[in-house]
Amino acid sequence: MHHTARTASIALTLASALTLTACGGSGGDDVGADAKQTLTVWAMGAEGEKLVDVAKEYEKVHSNITIKVTPVGWDVAHQKLVAASAAGKLPDVMQMGSSWLGEFADMGALEPVDTKVFQKGDFFPAAWEQGTYDGKTYGVPWYVDTRVLFYRTDLAKKAGLKGAPATMADLQKAAAAYQGKAGTKWGLAIQPSNLDAVQSFYPFLYSAGGAVLDDNGKPVVNSPEAVKALENYASFFKKGLSDKTFRPGQDVTKDFNSGAVPMFFSGPWVVGLLDDNYPDLKGKWAVAPVPADKASVSWAGGANLAVSADSSHKAAANEFIQYLTDAKNQADWYQRTKDLPANTAAWKSGELATDADLKVFREQAETAKVIPAQPKLTEITSKVDDAIGAVTQGKSSAKAALDKAQSEIEGLVK
């Protein structure tokens, strides 16, 4: 639900593509928003399940529209989208994971967004940037996802800490104090290696002024700032402050509850998980911005809503997307899913405006960064995963690992 799902590109036969032909739009001339029609929509994970109810509400005030929502698991979503695109049968509207948009925009599968209808200034900058590829916008921000620091306040008192760490230097000192004075097993939970380790590394990278790709899509992952960030990241493992063993499927909230892990970076959905699963922990933890290096900068994930270039229901599709992304319905969607609204106006009232924890997420989202969309973005970030693992496991220096990643990424960018 709340992650940038990543799947290796796969070769699909025409036969597998044709199994989805009944789900997509029919192409051809647009029938107009007022015509009686069925709009096909694919949404992933829990969003797909929740969207069914919202679609029913929409149909009550748009009697000419029938919305057929198909929930798709994140684990198979990329495969299904590739298959449907190959057959020219993508749904009219689709939820597009942030790491996939460049791939489908590059193959001509997505309709450019009408920027007179959907305006950049209505959304968080990083959320809008996720939907942009090669100078054009192909996705309207649906929800935004950013990472902040979760930390145990009760154990911080035992460790002699006053408040959250404000800088990256403070973060390491706090991790050592939690271990040495509060008796925690680890000081900070960060991912040492394997798939999507880069997501754990981003707050360190961006706060140090580094990036994987610059604003023009040029690889810069071996910049001095990036090398410094990876050296800092790896030092937590070298000093025994973080677990260097990768544990697939590990639930950090369990270790947070037990006190084995007093700090970790994660997104807004964890607030609900902690409240629901560990009520006795209430009042013993808090969230804080990413500790600053040159600045406090996190990364932005989330999802966009895109329209198929082959759809014959573009007008109706855009009206439905307008409904899903206006301030009122973004606030409603937050209540249903806890997805953070991408439309900044949704934050001006209710819980989104008054909750102290949500304020931290909002402020972090204002400055969060994303990697510019690329057709081979999943392959690009996998090279950074490899570099991170090589350094945290003591097999390479940060400079050598990132030089290797830089060389490999140069052959992947468009």
CSV table of C-alpha atoms in Angstrom, one decimal:
chain,number,residue,atom,x,y,z
A,1,MET,CA,0.0,0.0,0.0
A,2,HIS,CA,2.6,2.5,1.1
A,3,HIS,CA,5.6,1.8,-0.8
A,4,THR,CA,7.1,2.2,-4.2
A,5,ALA,CA,6.6,-1.3,-5.5
A,6,ARG,CA,9.4,-2.5,-7.6
A,7,THR,CA,9.4,-5.5,-9.9
A,8,ALA,CA,12.0,-6.5,-12.5
A,9,SER,CA,11.0,-6.0,-16.1
A,10,ILE,CA,9.7,-9.2,-17.6
A,11,ALA,CA,9.2,-10.6,-21.0
A,12,LEU,CA,5.6,-11.2,-21.7
A,13,THR,CA,4.0,-13.1,-24.6
A,14,LEU,CA,1.2,-11.7,-26.6
A,15,ALA,CA,-1.0,-14.5,-25.2
A,16,SER,CA,-0.5,-13.3,-21.6
A,17,ALA,CA,-1.2,-9.7,-22.7
A,18,LEU,CA,-4.4,-10.7,-24.3
A,19,THR,CA,-5.7,-12.2,-21.1
A,20,LEU,CA,-6.4,-8.7,-19.9
A,21,THR,CA,-8.0,-7.3,-23.0
A,22,ALA,CA,-11.4,-7.2,-21.5
A,23,CYS,CA,-10.3,-4.9,-18.7
A,24,GLY,CA,-9.0,-1.9,-20.7
A,25,GLY,CA,-10.4,1.0,-22.6
A,26,SER,CA,-11.4,0.5,-26.3
A,27,GLY,CA,-9.4,3.3,-27.8
A,28,GLY,CA,-10.7,5.5,-30.5
A,29,ASP,CA,-12.5,8.9,-30.3
A,30,ASP,CA,-13.4,10.2,-26.9
A,31,VAL,CA,-17.1,9.8,-26.1
A,32,GLY,CA,-17.4,12.9,-23.9
A,33,ALA,CA,-18.0,13.1,-20.2
A,34,ASP,CA,-21.8,13.4,-20.4
A,35,ALA,CA,-22.3,10.2,-22.4
A,36,LYS,CA,-23.4,7.1,-20.7
A,37,GLN,CA,-20.3,4.9,-20.2
A,38,THR,CA,-18.3,2.6,-18.1
A,39,LEU,CA,-14.9,3.8,-16.8
A,40,THR,CA,-12.3,1.1,-16.0
A,41,VAL,CA,-10.0,1.8,-13.1
A,42,TRP,CA,-7.1,-0.2,-11.7
A,43,ALA,CA,-5.8,0.6,-8.2
A,44,MET,CA,-3.2,-1.2,-6.2
A,45,GLY,CA,-3.3,-2.9,-2.8
A,46,ALA,CA,-5.5,-1.5,-0.1
A,47,GLU,CA,-6.2,1.6,-2.3
A,48,GLY,CA,-7.9,-0.6,-4.8
A,49,GLU,CA,-10.2,-2.0,-2.1
A,50,LYS,CA,-11.0,1.4,-0.6
A,51,LEU,CA,-11.6,3.0,-4.0
A,52,VAL,CA,-14.6,0.7,-4.7
A,53,ASP,CA,-16.6,2.5,-2.0
A,54,VAL,CA,-15.5,6.0,-3.3
A,55,ALA,CA,-16.5,5.0,-6.8
A,56,LYS,CA,-20.0,4.1,-5.6
A,57,GLU,CA,-20.3,7.6,-4.0
A,58,TYR,CA,-19.2,9.2,-7.3
A,59,GLU,CA,-21.8,7.2,-9.3
A,60,LYS,CA,-24.6,8.6,-7.1
A,61,VAL,CA,-24.0,12.1,-8.5
A,62,HIS,CA,-22.9,11.0,-11.9
A,63,SER,CA,-25.7,8.7,-13.0
A,64,ASN,CA,-24.3,8.3,-16.6
A,65,ILE,CA,-21.1,6.9,-15.2
A,66,THR,CA,-20.4,3.3,-14.1
A,67,ILE,CA,-17.0,2.9,-12.6
A,68,LYS,CA,-15.5,-0.6,-12.6
A,69,VAL,CA,-12.7,-0.7,-10.1
A,70,THR,CA,-10.2,-3.6,-10.3
A,71,PRO,CA,-8.0,-4.0,-7.2
A,72,VAL,CA,-4.6,-5.2,-8.2
A,73,GLY,CA,-1.9,-6.6,-5.8
A,74,TRP,CA,1.3,-4.6,-5.8
A,75,ASP,CA,3.2,-7.9,-6.4
A,76,VAL,CA,1.6,-8.4,-9.8
A,77,ALA,CA,0.7,-4.8,-10.8
A,78,HIS,CA,3.7,-4.1,-12.9
A,79,GLN,CA,3.3,-7.4,-14.8
A,80,LYS,CA,-0.4,-6.7,-15.5
A,81,LEU,CA,0.3,-3.1,-16.6
A,82,VAL,CA,3.0,-4.3,-19.0
A,83,ALA,CA,0.7,-7.0,-20.4
A,84,ALA,CA,-2.2,-4.6,-20.8
A,85,SER,CA,0.0,-2.0,-22.5
A,86,ALA,CA,1.4,-4.5,-24.9
A,87,ALA,CA,-2.2,-5.4,-25.9
A,88,GLY,CA,-3.3,-1.8,-26.1
A,89,LYS,CA,-5.8,-2.5,-23.4
A,90,LEU,CA,-4.8,-0.5,-20.4
A,91,PRO,CA,-7.7,0.6,-18.1
A,92,ASP,CA,-9.0,4.2,-18.6
A,93,VAL,CA,-7.5,5.2,-15.3
A,94,MET,CA,-4.7,3.6,-13.4
A,95,GLN,CA,-2.8,4.1,-10.2
A,96,MET,CA,0.8,4.5,-11.2
A,97,GLY,CA,3.7,3.7,-8.7
A,98,SER,CA,6.3,6.4,-8.7
A,99,SER,CA,9.1,4.2,-10.0
A,100,TRP,CA,7.0,3.1,-13.0
A,101,LEU,CA,5.7,6.3,-14.5
A,102,GLY,CA,8.8,7.0,-16.7
A,103,GLU,CA,8.6,3.5,-18.1
A,104,PHE,CA,5.0,3.8,-19.3
A,105,ALA,CA,5.3,7.4,-20.4
A,106,ASP,CA,8.3,6.6,-22.5
A,107,MET,CA,6.5,3.8,-24.3
A,108,GLY,CA,3.6,6.2,-25.2
A,109,ALA,CA,1.1,4.4,-23.0
A,110,LEU,CA,0.0,7.5,-21.0
A,111,GLU,CA,-2.0,10.6,-21.9
A,112,PRO,CA,-0.3,13.9,-21.0
A,113,VAL,CA,-2.0,15.7,-18.1
A,114,ASP,CA,-4.0,18.9,-19.0
A,115,THR,CA,-2.0,21.3,-16.9
A,116,LYS,CA,-4.8,23.9,-17.3
A,117,VAL,CA,-7.1,21.6,-15.4
A,118,PHE,CA,-4.6,20.1,-12.9
A,119,GLN,CA,-2.2,22.8,-11.7
A,120,LYS,CA,1.3,22.2,-10.2
A,121,GLY,CA,0.8,24.8,-7.4
A,122,ASP,CA,-2.1,22.8,-5.9
A,123,PHE,CA,0.2,19.9,-4.9
A,124,PHE,CA,3.4,19.2,-2.9
A,125,PRO,CA,6.4,19.9,-5.3
A,126,ALA,CA,7.8,16.4,-5.0
A,127,ALA,CA,4.4,14.8,-5.6
A,128,TRP,CA,4.0,16.7,-8.8
A,129,GLU,CA,7.5,15.9,-9.9
A,130,GLN,CA,6.8,12.2,-9.6
A,131,GLY,CA,4.3,12.5,-12.5
A,132,THR,CA,6.7,14.4,-14.8
A,133,TYR,CA,8.8,12.8,-17.5
A,134,ASP,CA,10.8,14.3,-20.3
A,135,GLY,CA,9.3,17.8,-19.7
A,136,LYS,CA,5.7,16.6,-19.7
A,137,THR,CA,3.3,15.6,-16.9
A,138,TYR,CA,1.6,12.2,-17.2
A,139,GLY,CA,0.3,11.7,-13.7
A,140,VAL,CA,-1.8,13.7,-11.2
A,141,PRO,CA,-0.7,13.3,-7.6
A,142,TRP,CA,-3.1,11.1,-5.6
A,143,TYR,CA,-1.3,10.8,-2.3
A,144,VAL,CA,2.2,11.6,-1.1
A,145,ASP,CA,4.4,9.5,1.1
A,146,THR,CA,7.5,10.7,3.0
A,147,ARG,CA,9.7,9.4,5.8
A,148,VAL,CA,10.3,10.9,9.2
A,149,LEU,CA,12.1,9.7,12.4
A,150,PHE,CA,10.2,7.6,14.9
A,151,TYR,CA,11.8,7.5,18.3
A,152,ARG,CA,11.1,6.2,21.8
A,153,THR,CA,10.7,9.1,24.2
A,154,ASP,CA,10.6,7.0,27.3
A,155,LEU,CA,13.9,5.3,26.5
A,156,ALA,CA,15.4,8.6,25.4
A,157,LYS,CA,14.9,9.8,29.0
A,158,LYS,CA,16.8,6.7,30.3
A,159,ALA,CA,19.5,7.5,27.8
A,160,GLY,CA,19.8,11.0,29.0
A,161,LEU,CA,18.6,12.5,25.7
A,162,LYS,CA,16.6,15.7,25.5
A,163,GLY,CA,14.2,15.6,22.6
A,164,ALA,CA,14.8,14.2,19.1
A,165,PRO,CA,18.2,14.4,17.4
A,166,ALA,CA,18.4,17.5,15.3
A,167,THR,CA,21.5,16.7,13.2
A,168,MET,CA,23.0,13.6,11.7
A,169,ALA,CA,25.8,13.9,14.3
A,170,ASP,CA,23.2,14.0,17.0
A,171,LEU,CA,21.5,10.9,15.4
A,172,GLN,CA,24.6,8.8,15.9
A,173,LYS,CA,25.2,10.1,19.4
A,174,ALA,CA,21.6,9.3,20.3
A,175,ALA,CA,21.9,5.7,18.8
A,176,ALA,CA,25.0,5.1,21.0
A,177,ALA,CA,23.2,6.6,24.1
A,178,TYR,CA,20.2,4.4,23.6
A,179,GLN,CA,22.5,1.3,23.5
A,180,GLY,CA,24.9,2.3,26.2
A,181,LYS,CA,22.5,3.9,28.8
A,182,ALA,CA,19.0,2.6,28.0
A,183,GLY,CA,20.1,-0.9,27.2
A,184,THR,CA,18.6,-1.2,23.7
A,185,LYS,CA,19.9,-3.9,21.4
A,186,TRP,CA,20.4,-1.5,18.5
A,187,GLY,CA,20.5,2.3,18.2
A,188,LEU,CA,18.8,2.8,14.9
A,189,ALA,CA,17.0,0.4,12.4
A,190,ILE,CA,18.1,1.1,8.8
A,191,GLN,CA,18.3,-1.5,6.0
A,192,PRO,CA,21.8,-2.8,5.4
A,193,SER,CA,21.4,-4.3,1.9
A,194,ASN,CA,19.2,-6.0,-0.7
A,195,LEU,CA,16.1,-4.7,-2.5
A,196,ASP,CA,15.1,-1.1,-1.8
A,197,ALA,CA,17.9,-0.4,0.6
A,198,VAL,CA,18.1,2.9,-1.3
A,199,GLN,CA,14.8,3.9,0.3
A,200,SER,CA,16.4,3.7,3.8
A,201,PHE,CA,19.4,5.6,2.5
A,202,TYR,CA,17.6,8.5,0.9
A,203,PRO,CA,17.2,10.7,4.0
A,204,PHE,CA,21.0,10.5,4.5
A,205,LEU,CA,21.7,11.1,0.9
A,206,TYR,CA,19.4,14.0,0.3
A,207,SER,CA,20.2,15.7,3.7
A,208,ALA,CA,23.8,15.7,2.7
A,209,GLY,CA,23.1,17.4,-0.5
A,210,GLY,CA,23.5,14.3,-2.7
A,211,ALA,CA,21.3,12.6,-5.2
A,212,VAL,CA,21.2,9.6,-7.5
A,213,LEU,CA,20.3,11.7,-10.6
A,214,ASP,CA,20.3,15.5,-10.9
A,215,ASP,CA,17.3,17.5,-12.0
A,216,ASN,CA,18.3,16.8,-15.7
A,217,GLY,CA,18.5,13.1,-15.2
A,218,LYS,CA,22.3,13.0,-15.2
A,219,PRO,CA,23.8,10.4,-12.8
A,220,VAL,CA,25.6,12.1,-9.8
A,221,VAL,CA,25.6,9.2,-7.3
A,222,ASN,CA,29.3,9.3,-6.8
A,223,SER,CA,29.4,13.0,-5.9
A,224,PRO,CA,31.4,14.0,-2.8
A,225,GLU,CA,28.1,14.6,-1.0
A,226,ALA,CA,26.8,11.1,-1.8
A,227,VAL,CA,30.1,9.5,-0.8
A,228,LYS,CA,29.9,11.4,2.5
A,229,ALA,CA,26.3,10.2,3.1
A,230,LEU,CA,27.1,6.6,2.4
A,231,GLU,CA,30.1,6.7,4.7
A,232,ASN,CA,27.9,8.1,7.4
A,233,TYR,CA,25.2,5.5,6.7
A,234,ALA,CA,27.7,2.6,6.9
A,235,SER,CA,29.2,3.9,10.1
A,236,PHE,CA,26.1,2.8,12.0
A,237,PHE,CA,26.8,-0.8,11.0
A,238,LYS,CA,30.5,-0.5,11.5
A,239,LYS,CA,30.0,0.7,15.1
A,240,GLY,CA,27.4,-1.9,15.8
A,241,LEU,CA,24.6,0.6,16.2
A,242,SER,CA,22.5,-1.0,13.5
A,243,ASP,CA,22.0,-4.6,12.5
A,244,LYS,CA,24.1,-5.5,9.4
A,245,THR,CA,22.1,-8.6,8.8
A,246,PHE,CA,19.2,-8.2,6.3
A,247,ARG,CA,16.1,-9.8,7.6
A,248,PRO,CA,13.4,-10.1,4.9
A,249,GLY,CA,9.9,-9.2,6.1
A,250,GLN,CA,11.1,-7.9,9.5
A,251,ASP,CA,8.5,-5.9,11.3
A,252,VAL,CA,10.3,-3.0,12.9
A,253,THR,CA,7.3,-2.0,14.9
A,254,LYS,CA,7.6,-5.2,17.0
A,255,ASP,CA,11.2,-4.3,17.8
A,256,PHE,CA,10.2,-0.7,18.5
A,257,ASN,CA,7.6,-1.9,21.0
A,258,SER,CA,9.9,-4.3,22.7
A,259,GLY,CA,12.6,-1.7,23.0
A,260,ALA,CA,15.2,-3.6,20.9
A,261,VAL,CA,15.1,-0.7,18.4
A,262,PRO,CA,14.5,2.8,19.7
A,263,MET,CA,14.6,4.7,16.4
A,264,PHE,CA,13.7,4.1,12.7
A,265,PHE,CA,12.6,6.0,9.7
A,266,SER,CA,9.2,5.3,8.2
A,267,GLY,CA,6.0,6.7,6.8
A,268,PRO,CA,2.6,7.9,8.1
A,269,TRP,CA,0.9,4.5,8.0
A,270,VAL,CA,3.1,3.4,10.9
A,271,VAL,CA,1.3,5.8,13.3
A,272,GLY,CA,-1.9,3.8,12.9
A,273,LEU,CA,0.0,0.5,13.2
A,274,LEU,CA,1.5,1.6,16.5
A,275,ASP,CA,-1.8,2.9,17.9
A,276,ASP,CA,-3.7,-0.2,16.9
A,277,ASN,CA,-1.2,-2.9,17.7
A,278,TYR,CA,0.6,-1.5,20.7
A,279,PRO,CA,-1.8,0.7,22.6
A,280,ASP,CA,0.4,0.4,25.8
A,281,LEU,CA,3.1,2.2,23.8
A,282,LYS,CA,1.0,5.4,23.6
A,283,GLY,CA,2.8,8.4,25.0
A,284,LYS,CA,6.1,6.6,24.8
A,285,TRP,CA,7.1,7.6,21.3
A,286,ALA,CA,7.1,10.5,18.9
A,287,VAL,CA,8.0,11.5,15.4
A,288,ALA,CA,10.5,14.1,14.3
A,289,PRO,CA,12.0,15.5,11.1
A,290,VAL,CA,14.9,13.8,9.4
A,291,PRO,CA,18.0,15.0,11.3
A,292,ALA,CA,19.8,17.6,9.3
A,293,ASP,CA,23.2,17.4,7.6
A,294,LYS,CA,23.3,20.3,5.2
A,295,ALA,CA,19.5,20.4,5.6
A,296,SER,CA,16.7,18.1,6.7
A,297,VAL,CA,15.5,16.4,3.6
A,298,SER,CA,13.5,13.2,3.2
A,299,TRP,CA,12.3,11.4,0.0
A,300,ALA,CA,8.8,11.4,-1.4
A,301,GLY,CA,7.0,8.3,-2.6
A,302,GLY,CA,3.3,7.9,-3.1
A,303,ALA,CA,1.3,7.4,-6.3
A,304,ASN,CA,-0.2,9.2,-9.2
A,305,LEU,CA,-3.4,8.7,-11.3
A,306,ALA,CA,-2.8,8.4,-15.0
A,307,VAL,CA,-5.0,8.1,-18.0
A,308,SER,CA,-4.4,5.6,-20.8
A,309,ALA,CA,-3.4,7.1,-24.1
A,310,ASP,CA,-5.7,4.6,-25.8
A,311,SER,CA,-8.8,5.4,-23.7
A,312,SER,CA,-11.9,6.5,-25.4
A,313,HIS,CA,-13.2,7.9,-22.0
A,314,LYS,CA,-10.5,10.6,-21.4
A,315,ALA,CA,-13.0,13.4,-20.5
A,316,ALA,CA,-14.8,11.2,-18.0
A,317,ALA,CA,-11.5,9.9,-16.7
A,318,ASN,CA,-10.2,13.4,-16.0
A,319,GLU,CA,-13.4,14.4,-14.2
A,320,PHE,CA,-13.1,11.4,-12.0
A,321,ILE,CA,-9.4,12.2,-11.3
A,322,GLN,CA,-10.5,15.8,-10.5
A,323,TYR,CA,-12.9,14.4,-7.9
A,324,LEU,CA,-10.3,12.2,-6.3
A,325,THR,CA,-7.7,14.9,-6.1
A,326,ASP,CA,-9.7,18.0,-4.9
A,327,ALA,CA,-9.1,19.2,-1.4
A,328,LYS,CA,-12.4,17.9,0.1
A,329,ASN,CA,-12.1,14.4,-1.3
A,330,GLN,CA,-8.4,14.2,-0.5
A,331,ALA,CA,-9.3,14.8,3.2
A,332,ASP,CA,-11.9,12.1,3.0
A,333,TRP,CA,-9.4,9.7,1.4
A,334,TYR,CA,-7.1,10.3,4.3
A,335,GLN,CA,-9.8,9.3,6.7
A,336,ARG,CA,-10.4,6.1,4.8
A,337,THR,CA,-6.8,5.1,4.1
A,338,LYS,CA,-4.4,7.3,6.1
A,339,ASP,CA,-2.7,8.2,2.8
A,340,LEU,CA,-1.3,11.7,3.1
A,341,PRO,CA,-3.1,14.1,0.7
A,342,ALA,CA,-1.0,15.4,-2.2
A,343,ASN,CA,-3.2,18.4,-2.5
A,344,THR,CA,-1.9,20.9,0.0
A,345,ALA,CA,-5.3,22.6,0.5
A,346,ALA,CA,-6.6,19.4,2.1
A,347,TRP,CA,-4.3,20.1,5.1
A,348,LYS,CA,-6.1,23.4,6.1
A,349,SER,CA,-8.8,21.9,8.3
A,350,GLY,CA,-9.6,19.0,10.6
A,351,GLU,CA,-7.2,16.5,11.9
A,352,LEU,CA,-4.7,17.2,9.1
A,353,ALA,CA,-4.4,20.8,10.3
A,354,THR,CA,-4.3,20.2,14.0
A,355,ASP,CA,-2.5,16.8,14.7
A,356,ALA,CA,1.1,17.4,15.9
A,357,ASP,CA,2.4,14.2,14.3
A,358,LEU,CA,0.8,15.0,10.9
A,359,LYS,CA,2.4,18.5,11.1
A,360,VAL,CA,5.8,16.8,11.0
A,361,PHE,CA,4.9,14.8,8.0
A,362,ARG,CA,3.5,17.9,6.2
A,363,GLU,CA,6.7,19.9,6.8
A,364,GLN,CA,8.9,17.1,5.7
A,365,ALA,CA,6.8,16.7,2.5
A,366,GLU,CA,7.3,20.3,1.6
A,367,THR,CA,11.1,19.8,1.0
A,368,ALA,CA,11.1,16.1,0.2
A,369,LYS,CA,12.8,15.0,-3.1
A,370,VAL,CA,12.3,12.3,-5.7
A,371,ILE,CA,14.5,10.8,-8.4
A,372,PRO,CA,13.5,12.2,-11.8
A,373,ALA,CA,11.4,9.7,-13.7
A,374,GLN,CA,13.3,7.3,-16.0
A,375,PRO,CA,12.2,4.3,-18.1
A,376,LYS,CA,14.7,2.1,-16.3
A,377,LEU,CA,14.4,3.6,-12.8
A,378,THR,CA,14.0,0.3,-11.0
A,379,GLU,CA,17.3,-0.9,-12.6
A,380,ILE,CA,19.0,2.4,-11.7
A,381,THR,CA,18.1,2.2,-8.0
A,382,SER,CA,19.1,-1.4,-7.9
A,383,LYS,CA,22.6,-0.3,-8.6
A,384,VAL,CA,22.5,1.9,-5.6
A,385,ASP,CA,21.1,-1.0,-3.5
A,386,ASP,CA,24.2,-3.0,-4.6
A,387,ALA,CA,26.5,-0.2,-3.6
A,388,ILE,CA,24.9,0.2,-0.2
A,389,GLY,CA,25.2,-3.6,0.5
A,390,ALA,CA,28.9,-3.7,-0.6
A,391,VAL,CA,29.8,-0.9,1.9
A,392,THR,CA,27.7,-1.9,4.9
A,393,GLN,CA,29.1,-5.5,4.6
A,394,GLY,CA,32.6,-4.2,4.5
A,395,LYS,CA,33.4,-5.3,1.0
A,396,SER,CA,34.0,-1.9,-0.5
A,397,SER,CA,34.7,1.7,0.3
A,398,ALA,CA,31.9,4.2,-0.2
A,399,LYS,CA,33.8,5.9,-3.0
A,400,ALA,CA,34.6,2.7,-4.9
A,401,ALA,CA,31.1,1.3,-4.6
A,402,LEU,CA,29.5,4.6,-5.8
A,403,ASP,CA,32.0,4.9,-8.6
A,404,LYS,CA,30.9,1.5,-9.8
A,405,ALA,CA,27.2,2.4,-9.5
A,406,GLN,CA,27.8,5.6,-11.4
A,407,SER,CA,29.4,3.8,-14.2
A,408,GLU,CA,26.5,1.3,-14.4
A,409,ILE,CA,23.8,3.9,-14.1
A,410,GLU,CA,25.3,6.0,-17.0
A,411,GLY,CA,24.4,3.1,-19.3
A,412,LEU,CA,20.8,3.0,-18.1
A,413,VAL,CA,19.6,6.7,-18.2
A,414,LYS,CA,17.8,8.1,-21.2
